[in-house]
């Protein structure tokens, strides 16, 4: 095996555990967001993101109940996952502490299956506690199915969050590949499988959430009943299809590594980020700043006339979204990164999660404002 020792960071945050930890952090961010909406702004998220089927004859859960149920689930997961993570790191340390003696095979095996067991446990707890999340996941994985309003928000939130988890999921996929090929390696949970990269497994996993979201847009386009709806779904689909040229460039440069990296991949990435940024502000957040339609120019306002949050919150959200969407550009131009190596990769994954959290704040707020005026409901 390779003689390189694991760094402190890799021992505390082994590759496969990072995905688990980010899911865990994401769950807490969601609870926190529900709390802020409920306690701070009295917005009833349970109306926007229903946790039970609206057509079934059950009383709709209130905001308070939804918050309590969500919090209970996440606390339950915390109690299981945190000690488990610490135990896994301890085991990893044990298996890698002595360079002269190979650790027992059974111990290494036990260590290497921990992340996948934790992954299954998290989703088992969520699915047993929330039939709605389970239903959405089942439908989404079934070639990007999506249900119309009032359940549409649930699907959008889950699938868009999945796209934000693409990079951690890639790492997890490479770990799984490593586990299948070499279950007795004591660095299995801490390093990437090079075979996985050779067969482009990372790209396939990375593109899957985007594919699902794209299929959802196409389904909505097919189902649309007005020209307005159709247009919106189609332009949304374009947003996700902008990922494909970047992917092609990556595959190309891997197949012909001797050739100079194509410069135009940066143009594709610039297009992806710019369009995504514009879409967030104009379509998802319904702000007037970059709304260049006739009606939008008439609007004559940089934000929205009806708002729930204080004004600076929107400008802050816009700055965060811009900065985090273009962080790659800053890195490419300055040739620097905030941290080095693996720490930087983890840092960027966490930032993307944060961006999604900020996005969701304004997205839900925009939905709430729309819902207040039923005849002005869009898309
Ligand atoms: C722009 O603003 C108008 C007027 O409020 C609105 O109807 C439209 O949906 C907004 N978005 C776009 C992309 O035109
Ligand atoms: C647009 O802006 C002008 C100048 O600031 C203002 O006088 C006008 O009332 C605004 N129109 C609308 C529709 O808000
Ligand atoms: C396109 O932009 C989004 C949002 O910034 C990003 O998450 C995604 O990774 C980008 N796509 C590619 C292939 O880089």
Short mmCIF file of C-alpha atoms and ligand atoms in Angstrom, two decimals:
data_model
loop_
_atom_site.label_atom_id
_atom_site.label_comp_id
_atom_site.label_asym_id
_atom_site.label_seq_id
_atom_site.Cartn_x
_atom_site.Cartn_y
_atom_site.Cartn_z
CA UNK A 1 0.00 0.00 0.00
CA UNK A 2 1.07 3.60 -0.28
CA UNK A 3 3.33 4.71 2.51
CA UNK A 4 1.90 8.22 2.76
CA UNK A 5 0.39 8.94 6.13
CA UNK A 6 -2.94 10.62 6.58
CA UNK A 7 -2.95 14.25 7.59
CA UNK A 8 -4.61 15.50 10.74
CA UNK A 9 -7.47 16.82 8.66
CA UNK A 10 -7.98 13.50 6.88
CA UNK A 11 -8.12 11.72 10.21
CA UNK A 12 -10.74 14.09 11.59
CA UNK A 13 -12.71 14.43 8.37
CA UNK A 14 -12.07 11.34 6.26
CA UNK A 15 -13.37 11.67 2.71
CA UNK A 16 -16.41 9.44 3.11
CA UNK A 17 -17.40 10.99 6.43
CA UNK A 18 -17.49 14.48 4.93
CA UNK A 19 -20.59 13.64 2.94
CA UNK A 20 -22.25 12.32 6.10
CA UNK A 21 -21.28 15.44 8.04
CA UNK A 22 -22.54 17.76 5.32
CA UNK A 23 -25.90 15.97 5.23
CA UNK A 24 -26.00 16.36 8.99
CA UNK A 25 -25.19 20.08 8.76
CA UNK A 26 -27.77 20.51 5.99
CA UNK A 27 -30.47 19.00 8.20
CA UNK A 28 -29.66 21.41 11.01
CA UNK A 29 -29.64 24.35 8.61
CA UNK A 30 -33.14 23.35 7.51
CA UNK A 31 -34.36 23.19 11.14
CA UNK A 32 -32.75 26.54 11.78
CA UNK A 33 -34.42 28.03 8.73
CA UNK A 34 -37.85 26.73 9.77
CA UNK A 35 -37.30 28.21 13.23
CA UNK A 36 -36.33 31.61 11.85
CA UNK A 37 -39.36 31.70 9.56
CA UNK A 38 -41.69 30.62 12.32
CA UNK A 39 -40.37 32.60 15.29
CA UNK A 40 -38.89 35.61 13.52
CA UNK A 41 -41.28 36.31 10.67
CA UNK A 42 -44.43 34.29 11.43
CA UNK A 43 -44.34 32.72 7.99
CA UNK A 44 -46.18 29.40 7.90
CA UNK A 45 -43.83 27.17 5.91
CA UNK A 46 -46.14 24.17 6.35
CA UNK A 47 -48.47 25.88 3.86
CA UNK A 48 -45.71 26.24 1.29
CA UNK A 49 -43.98 22.93 1.89
CA UNK A 50 -46.77 20.59 3.00
CA UNK A 51 -45.72 17.59 5.05
CA UNK A 52 -48.87 15.61 4.32
CA UNK A 53 -50.78 14.93 1.12
CA UNK A 54 -53.25 17.80 0.67
CA UNK A 55 -55.76 15.50 -1.06
CA UNK A 56 -55.84 13.07 1.83
CA UNK A 57 -58.35 13.59 4.57
CA UNK A 58 -55.95 14.48 7.36
CA UNK A 59 -55.78 17.84 9.08
CA UNK A 60 -52.92 19.89 7.66
CA UNK A 61 -50.06 20.12 10.05
CA UNK A 62 -49.44 23.54 11.51
CA UNK A 63 -46.15 25.40 11.34
CA UNK A 64 -45.51 24.62 14.99
CA UNK A 65 -46.11 20.89 14.54
CA UNK A 66 -43.98 20.76 11.42
CA UNK A 67 -41.10 22.49 13.16
CA UNK A 68 -41.33 20.21 16.19
CA UNK A 69 -41.49 17.05 14.09
CA UNK A 70 -38.54 18.13 11.95
CA UNK A 71 -36.49 19.09 14.95
CA UNK A 72 -37.25 15.78 16.68
CA UNK A 73 -36.08 13.84 13.62
CA UNK A 74 -32.87 15.83 13.29
CA UNK A 75 -32.11 15.51 17.01
CA UNK A 76 -32.61 11.76 16.73
CA UNK A 77 -30.15 11.67 13.81
CA UNK A 78 -27.67 13.82 15.75
CA UNK A 79 -27.71 11.43 18.68
CA UNK A 80 -26.88 8.55 16.38
CA UNK A 81 -24.47 10.13 13.92
CA UNK A 82 -22.22 12.33 16.07
CA UNK A 83 -20.96 9.57 18.38
CA UNK A 84 -20.76 7.25 15.40
CA UNK A 85 -18.60 9.72 13.48
CA UNK A 86 -16.25 10.12 16.44
CA UNK A 87 -15.99 6.37 16.82
CA UNK A 88 -15.22 6.00 13.11
CA UNK A 89 -12.43 8.58 13.30
CA UNK A 90 -11.00 6.83 16.35
CA UNK A 91 -11.03 3.51 14.52
CA UNK A 92 -9.35 5.10 11.50
CA UNK A 93 -6.63 6.45 13.74
CA UNK A 94 -6.13 3.01 15.30
CA UNK A 95 -5.85 1.32 11.92
CA UNK A 96 -3.34 3.85 10.63
CA UNK A 97 -1.32 4.51 13.76
CA UNK A 98 1.28 1.79 13.40
CA UNK A 99 3.22 1.75 10.14
CA UNK A 100 5.11 -1.46 10.90
CA UNK A 101 2.22 -3.79 11.68
CA UNK A 102 -0.74 -4.30 9.44
CA UNK A 103 -3.97 -4.00 11.44
CA UNK A 104 -6.35 -6.94 11.67
CA UNK A 105 -8.36 -7.47 8.52
CA UNK A 106 -11.66 -7.68 10.35
CA UNK A 107 -10.99 -4.35 12.06
CA UNK A 108 -10.24 -2.65 8.74
CA UNK A 109 -13.36 -4.18 7.21
CA UNK A 110 -15.41 -2.96 10.14
CA UNK A 111 -13.96 0.52 9.72
CA UNK A 112 -14.53 0.67 5.99
CA UNK A 113 -18.24 -0.12 6.07
CA UNK A 114 -19.00 2.57 8.68
CA UNK A 115 -19.74 5.48 6.31
CA UNK A 116 -22.14 3.49 4.15
CA UNK A 117 -23.95 2.22 7.27
CA UNK A 118 -24.28 5.79 8.53
CA UNK A 119 -25.57 6.94 5.16
CA UNK A 120 -28.27 4.27 5.17
CA UNK A 121 -29.16 5.01 8.79
CA UNK A 122 -29.69 8.72 8.16
CA UNK A 123 -32.08 8.11 5.30
CA UNK A 124 -33.83 5.26 7.12
CA UNK A 125 -34.59 7.60 10.03
CA UNK A 126 -35.77 10.41 7.74
CA UNK A 127 -37.97 8.16 5.63
CA UNK A 128 -39.62 6.42 8.58
CA UNK A 129 -40.32 9.77 10.24
CA UNK A 130 -41.55 11.58 7.14
CA UNK A 131 -43.66 9.72 4.58
CA UNK A 132 -43.71 12.91 2.51
CA UNK A 133 -39.93 13.08 2.10
CA UNK A 134 -39.91 9.38 1.32
CA UNK A 135 -42.58 9.88 -1.35
CA UNK A 136 -40.73 12.80 -2.92
CA UNK A 137 -37.44 10.90 -3.04
CA UNK A 138 -39.11 7.87 -4.61
CA UNK A 139 -40.67 10.02 -7.30
CA UNK A 140 -37.54 12.07 -7.95
CA UNK A 141 -35.35 9.01 -8.36
CA UNK A 142 -37.94 7.66 -10.80
CA UNK A 143 -36.53 9.74 -13.68
CA UNK A 144 -37.17 13.12 -12.18
CA UNK A 145 -40.87 12.89 -11.54
CA UNK A 146 -42.49 15.96 -10.06
CA UNK A 147 -45.98 16.65 -8.74
CA UNK A 148 -47.77 19.93 -9.38
CA UNK A 149 -48.62 22.51 -6.76
CA UNK A 150 -49.01 22.49 -3.79
CA UNK A 151 -46.37 19.74 -3.60
CA UNK A 152 -44.14 21.31 -6.25
CA UNK A 153 -42.05 23.22 -3.71
CA UNK A 154 -41.15 20.00 -1.90
CA UNK A 155 -39.74 18.54 -5.09
CA UNK A 156 -37.87 21.68 -6.07
CA UNK A 157 -36.27 22.00 -2.64
CA UNK A 158 -35.16 18.38 -2.52
CA UNK A 159 -33.85 18.20 -6.08
CA UNK A 160 -32.11 21.56 -5.96
CA UNK A 161 -30.51 20.59 -2.66
CA UNK A 162 -29.35 17.37 -4.31
CA UNK A 163 -27.58 19.40 -7.00
CA UNK A 164 -25.79 21.27 -4.21
CA UNK A 165 -24.72 17.94 -2.74
CA UNK A 166 -23.24 16.78 -6.06
CA UNK A 167 -19.61 17.19 -5.02
CA UNK A 168 -19.93 15.45 -1.61
CA UNK A 169 -21.87 12.67 -3.33
CA UNK A 170 -19.05 12.28 -5.86
CA UNK A 171 -16.61 11.77 -2.98
CA UNK A 172 -18.97 9.27 -1.45
CA UNK A 173 -19.29 7.42 -4.76
CA UNK A 174 -15.50 7.21 -5.09
CA UNK A 175 -15.32 5.82 -1.57
CA UNK A 176 -17.96 3.19 -2.47
CA UNK A 177 -15.92 2.26 -5.52
CA UNK A 178 -12.85 1.92 -3.32
CA UNK A 179 -14.80 -0.19 -0.85
CA UNK A 180 -15.91 -2.64 -3.52
CA UNK A 181 -12.45 -2.98 -5.08
CA UNK A 182 -10.23 -2.97 -2.03
CA UNK A 183 -12.21 -3.48 1.19
CA UNK A 184 -9.06 -4.31 3.15
CA UNK A 185 -7.24 -1.04 2.53
CA UNK A 186 -6.89 0.91 5.75
CA UNK A 187 -7.09 4.19 3.82
CA UNK A 188 -10.30 3.23 2.04
CA UNK A 189 -12.52 5.81 3.72
CA UNK A 190 -9.93 8.57 3.50
CA UNK A 191 -8.80 8.54 -0.14
CA UNK A 192 -10.35 8.61 -3.58
CA UNK A 193 -10.41 5.58 -5.82
CA UNK A 194 -8.36 6.34 -8.91
CA UNK A 195 -10.23 3.69 -10.87
CA UNK A 196 -13.47 5.50 -10.12
CA UNK A 197 -12.04 8.62 -11.74
CA UNK A 198 -10.64 6.61 -14.65
CA UNK A 199 -14.11 5.32 -15.55
CA UNK A 200 -15.58 8.81 -15.06
CA UNK A 201 -17.72 7.64 -12.14
CA UNK A 202 -17.31 11.06 -10.55
CA UNK A 203 -18.75 12.83 -13.59
CA UNK A 204 -21.65 10.40 -13.80
CA UNK A 205 -22.56 10.94 -10.15
CA UNK A 206 -22.04 14.69 -10.41
CA UNK A 207 -24.35 15.07 -13.39
CA UNK A 208 -27.15 12.86 -11.98
CA UNK A 209 -28.88 15.48 -9.78
CA UNK A 210 -28.68 18.00 -12.64
CA UNK A 211 -30.18 15.39 -14.98
CA UNK A 212 -33.05 14.80 -12.56
CA UNK A 213 -33.75 18.50 -12.30
CA UNK A 214 -33.57 18.84 -16.06
CA UNK A 215 -36.07 15.99 -16.51
CA UNK A 216 -38.38 17.70 -14.04
CA UNK A 217 -38.27 20.89 -16.09
CA UNK A 218 -39.03 18.97 -19.27
CA UNK A 219 -41.95 17.22 -17.58
CA UNK A 220 -43.31 20.55 -16.45
CA UNK A 221 -42.85 21.92 -19.93
CA UNK A 222 -44.84 19.02 -21.39
CA UNK A 223 -47.59 19.45 -18.80
CA UNK A 224 -47.75 23.24 -19.02
CA UNK A 225 -51.16 24.73 -19.76
CA UNK A 226 -50.12 28.24 -20.72
CA UNK A 227 -47.44 29.73 -22.90
CA UNK A 228 -46.05 31.51 -19.86
CA UNK A 229 -45.60 28.23 -17.95
CA UNK A 230 -44.06 26.53 -20.95
CA UNK A 231 -41.56 29.32 -21.47
CA UNK A 232 -40.55 29.37 -17.84
CA UNK A 233 -40.04 25.57 -17.76
CA UNK A 234 -38.03 25.62 -20.95
CA UNK A 235 -35.72 28.41 -19.84
CA UNK A 236 -35.27 26.60 -16.55
CA UNK A 237 -34.25 23.49 -18.50
CA UNK A 238 -31.66 25.55 -20.36
CA UNK A 239 -30.15 26.56 -17.04
CA UNK A 240 -29.44 22.94 -16.16
CA UNK A 241 -28.32 21.95 -19.64
CA UNK A 242 -25.54 24.56 -19.39
CA UNK A 243 -23.72 22.01 -17.24
CA UNK A 244 -23.23 19.64 -20.16
CA UNK A 245 -20.66 21.58 -22.21
CA UNK A 246 -18.46 21.89 -19.11
CA UNK A 247 -18.75 18.16 -18.58
CA UNK A 248 -17.80 17.47 -22.21
CA UNK A 249 -14.70 19.61 -21.83
CA UNK A 250 -13.72 17.68 -18.69
CA UNK A 251 -14.15 14.33 -20.43
CA UNK A 252 -12.19 15.61 -23.42
CA UNK A 253 -9.27 16.87 -21.37
CA UNK A 254 -9.18 13.55 -19.51
CA UNK A 255 -9.16 11.55 -22.72
CA UNK A 256 -6.42 13.70 -24.26
CA UNK A 257 -4.41 14.79 -21.24
CA UNK A 258 -1.41 15.84 -23.30
CA UNK A 259 -3.30 18.56 -25.10
CA UNK A 260 -3.52 21.99 -23.58
CA UNK A 261 -6.60 22.47 -21.41
CA UNK A 262 -9.27 24.10 -23.50
CA UNK A 263 -9.62 27.74 -22.64
CA UNK A 264 -13.24 27.83 -23.70
CA UNK A 265 -14.26 25.67 -20.74
CA UNK A 266 -13.98 28.90 -18.75
CA UNK A 267 -16.45 30.57 -21.08
CA UNK A 268 -18.92 27.75 -20.51
CA UNK A 269 -18.43 28.04 -16.78
CA UNK A 270 -18.91 31.78 -16.95
CA UNK A 271 -22.14 31.25 -18.86
CA UNK A 272 -23.32 28.65 -16.33
CA UNK A 273 -22.64 30.94 -13.38
CA UNK A 274 -24.03 34.10 -14.97
CA UNK A 275 -27.25 32.51 -16.14
CA UNK A 276 -27.69 30.77 -12.78
CA UNK A 277 -27.17 34.03 -10.94
CA UNK A 278 -29.65 35.88 -13.12
CA UNK A 279 -32.17 33.05 -12.73
CA UNK A 280 -31.89 33.11 -8.95
CA UNK A 281 -32.54 36.85 -8.72
CA UNK A 282 -35.19 37.23 -11.36
CA UNK A 283 -37.09 33.96 -11.48
CA UNK A 284 -36.56 32.25 -8.14
CA UNK A 285 -36.46 35.34 -5.94
CA UNK A 286 -38.67 37.48 -8.15
CA UNK A 287 -36.55 40.59 -7.65
CA UNK A 288 -36.70 43.45 -10.12
CA UNK A 289 -33.00 44.24 -10.41
CA UNK A 290 -32.24 42.26 -13.56
CA UNK A 291 -35.78 41.77 -14.79
CA UNK A 292 -35.42 42.95 -18.39
CA UNK A 293 -38.89 42.03 -19.62
CA UNK A 294 -41.23 44.86 -20.63
CA UNK A 295 -43.33 44.47 -17.52
CA UNK A 296 -40.16 44.12 -15.49
CA UNK A 297 -38.59 47.34 -16.81
CA UNK A 298 -41.81 49.07 -15.89
CA UNK A 299 -41.41 47.78 -12.39
CA UNK A 300 -38.76 50.33 -11.82
CA UNK A 301 -37.60 48.73 -8.55
CA UNK A 302 -34.43 46.94 -7.66
CA UNK A 303 -36.09 44.54 -5.24
CA UNK A 304 -39.76 43.79 -4.84
CA UNK A 305 -42.49 46.04 -3.51
CA UNK A 306 -43.80 43.36 -1.17
CA UNK A 307 -41.13 41.97 1.10
CA UNK A 308 -40.96 40.06 4.36
CA UNK A 309 -37.29 40.51 5.26
CA UNK A 310 -35.61 43.89 5.85
CA UNK A 311 -34.00 45.41 2.76
CA UNK A 312 -30.32 44.77 3.64
CA UNK A 313 -31.06 41.04 3.89
CA UNK A 314 -31.79 40.92 0.15
CA UNK A 315 -28.64 42.78 -0.79
CA UNK A 316 -26.64 40.50 1.46
CA UNK A 317 -28.22 37.44 -0.14
CA UNK A 318 -27.45 38.81 -3.62
CA UNK A 319 -23.81 39.41 -2.68
CA UNK A 320 -23.45 35.95 -1.17
CA UNK A 321 -25.03 34.28 -4.18
CA UNK A 322 -22.81 36.23 -6.55
CA UNK A 323 -19.61 35.59 -4.61
CA UNK A 324 -20.22 31.88 -4.17
CA UNK A 325 -21.27 31.31 -7.75
CA UNK A 326 -18.12 32.99 -9.04
CA UNK A 327 -15.65 31.71 -6.48
CA UNK A 328 -14.07 29.45 -9.14
CA UNK A 329 -13.38 32.53 -11.29
CA UNK A 330 -11.53 34.23 -8.47
CA UNK A 331 -9.50 31.06 -7.90
CA UNK A 332 -8.72 30.71 -11.60
CA UNK A 333 -7.66 34.32 -12.03
CA UNK A 334 -5.69 34.80 -8.84
CA UNK A 335 -4.26 31.28 -8.91
CA UNK A 336 -4.87 31.06 -5.19
CA UNK A 337 -7.40 29.43 -2.93
CA UNK A 338 -8.49 30.18 0.60
CA UNK A 339 -7.16 26.89 1.95
CA UNK A 340 -4.94 24.19 0.55
CA UNK A 341 -5.80 20.82 -0.93
CA UNK A 342 -8.41 18.68 0.77
CA UNK A 343 -9.35 21.38 3.26
CA UNK A 344 -10.20 23.71 0.41
CA UNK A 345 -12.34 21.06 -1.29
CA UNK A 346 -14.30 20.55 1.91
CA UNK A 347 -14.54 24.30 2.45
CA UNK A 348 -16.02 24.84 -1.02
CA UNK A 349 -18.51 22.02 -0.51
CA UNK A 350 -19.63 23.61 2.74
CA UNK A 351 -19.92 27.01 1.05
CA UNK A 352 -22.16 25.59 -1.68
CA UNK A 353 -24.40 24.22 1.05
CA UNK A 354 -24.49 27.66 2.64
CA UNK A 355 -25.37 29.23 -0.71
CA UNK A 356 -28.27 26.83 -1.10
CA UNK A 357 -29.45 27.75 2.39
CA UNK A 358 -29.42 31.46 1.60
CA UNK A 359 -31.14 30.78 -1.73
CA UNK A 360 -33.87 28.80 0.01
CA UNK A 361 -34.55 31.66 2.42
CA UNK A 362 -35.48 34.11 -0.32
CA UNK A 363 -37.09 31.44 -2.50
CA UNK A 364 -39.53 30.50 0.27
CA UNK A 365 -40.10 34.12 1.15
CA UNK A 366 -40.93 34.87 -2.47
CA UNK A 367 -43.36 31.94 -2.51
CA UNK A 368 -44.94 33.21 0.70
CA UNK A 369 -45.40 36.70 -0.74
CA UNK A 370 -46.93 35.21 -3.89
CA UNK A 371 -49.28 33.02 -1.90
CA UNK A 372 -50.66 36.06 -0.11
CA UNK A 373 -52.09 37.36 -3.39
CA UNK A 374 -53.70 34.29 -4.99
CA UNK A 375 -54.51 36.00 -8.30
CA UNK A 376 -50.88 37.02 -8.77
CA UNK A 377 -49.44 33.55 -8.29
CA UNK A 378 -46.92 32.84 -11.01
CA UNK A 379 -45.27 29.82 -12.59
C1 LIG B 1 -40.44 40.57 -14.31
O1 LIG B 1 -41.40 41.41 -13.74
C2 LIG B 1 -42.70 41.26 -14.26
C3 LIG B 1 -43.61 42.32 -13.62
O2 LIG B 1 -43.67 42.16 -12.25
C4 LIG B 1 -43.19 39.84 -14.03
O3 LIG B 1 -44.47 39.66 -14.61
C5 LIG B 1 -42.21 38.84 -14.62
O4 LIG B 1 -42.60 37.52 -14.31
C6 LIG B 1 -40.82 39.10 -14.06
N1 LIG B 1 -39.83 38.16 -14.57
C7 LIG B 1 -39.43 38.02 -15.85
C8 LIG B 1 -38.36 37.05 -16.12
O5 LIG B 1 -39.91 38.63 -16.76
C1 LIG B 2 -40.19 55.00 -11.41
O1 LIG B 2 -39.15 55.86 -10.99
C2 LIG B 2 -39.45 57.22 -11.07
C3 LIG B 2 -38.20 58.03 -10.69
O2 LIG B 2 -37.55 57.49 -9.59
C4 LIG B 2 -40.64 57.55 -10.17
O3 LIG B 2 -40.95 58.94 -10.24
C5 LIG B 2 -41.83 56.71 -10.61
O4 LIG B 2 -42.92 56.93 -9.75
C6 LIG B 2 -41.48 55.25 -10.64
N1 LIG B 2 -42.56 54.46 -11.21
C7 LIG B 2 -43.12 53.41 -10.63
C8 LIG B 2 -44.16 52.71 -11.40
O5 LIG B 2 -42.76 53.02 -9.54
C1 LIG B 3 -22.87 25.43 -12.80
O1 LIG B 3 -23.18 26.38 -11.79
C2 LIG B 3 -23.70 25.85 -10.59
C3 LIG B 3 -24.03 26.98 -9.68
O2 LIG B 3 -22.96 27.84 -9.45
C4 LIG B 3 -22.69 24.91 -9.95
O3 LIG B 3 -23.20 24.34 -8.77
C5 LIG B 3 -22.34 23.82 -10.94
O4 LIG B 3 -21.34 23.00 -10.40
C6 LIG B 3 -21.87 24.42 -12.26
N1 LIG B 3 -21.65 23.35 -13.19
C7 LIG B 3 -20.46 22.84 -13.49
C8 LIG B 3 -20.42 21.67 -14.39
O5 LIG B 3 -19.43 23.34 -13.05
#
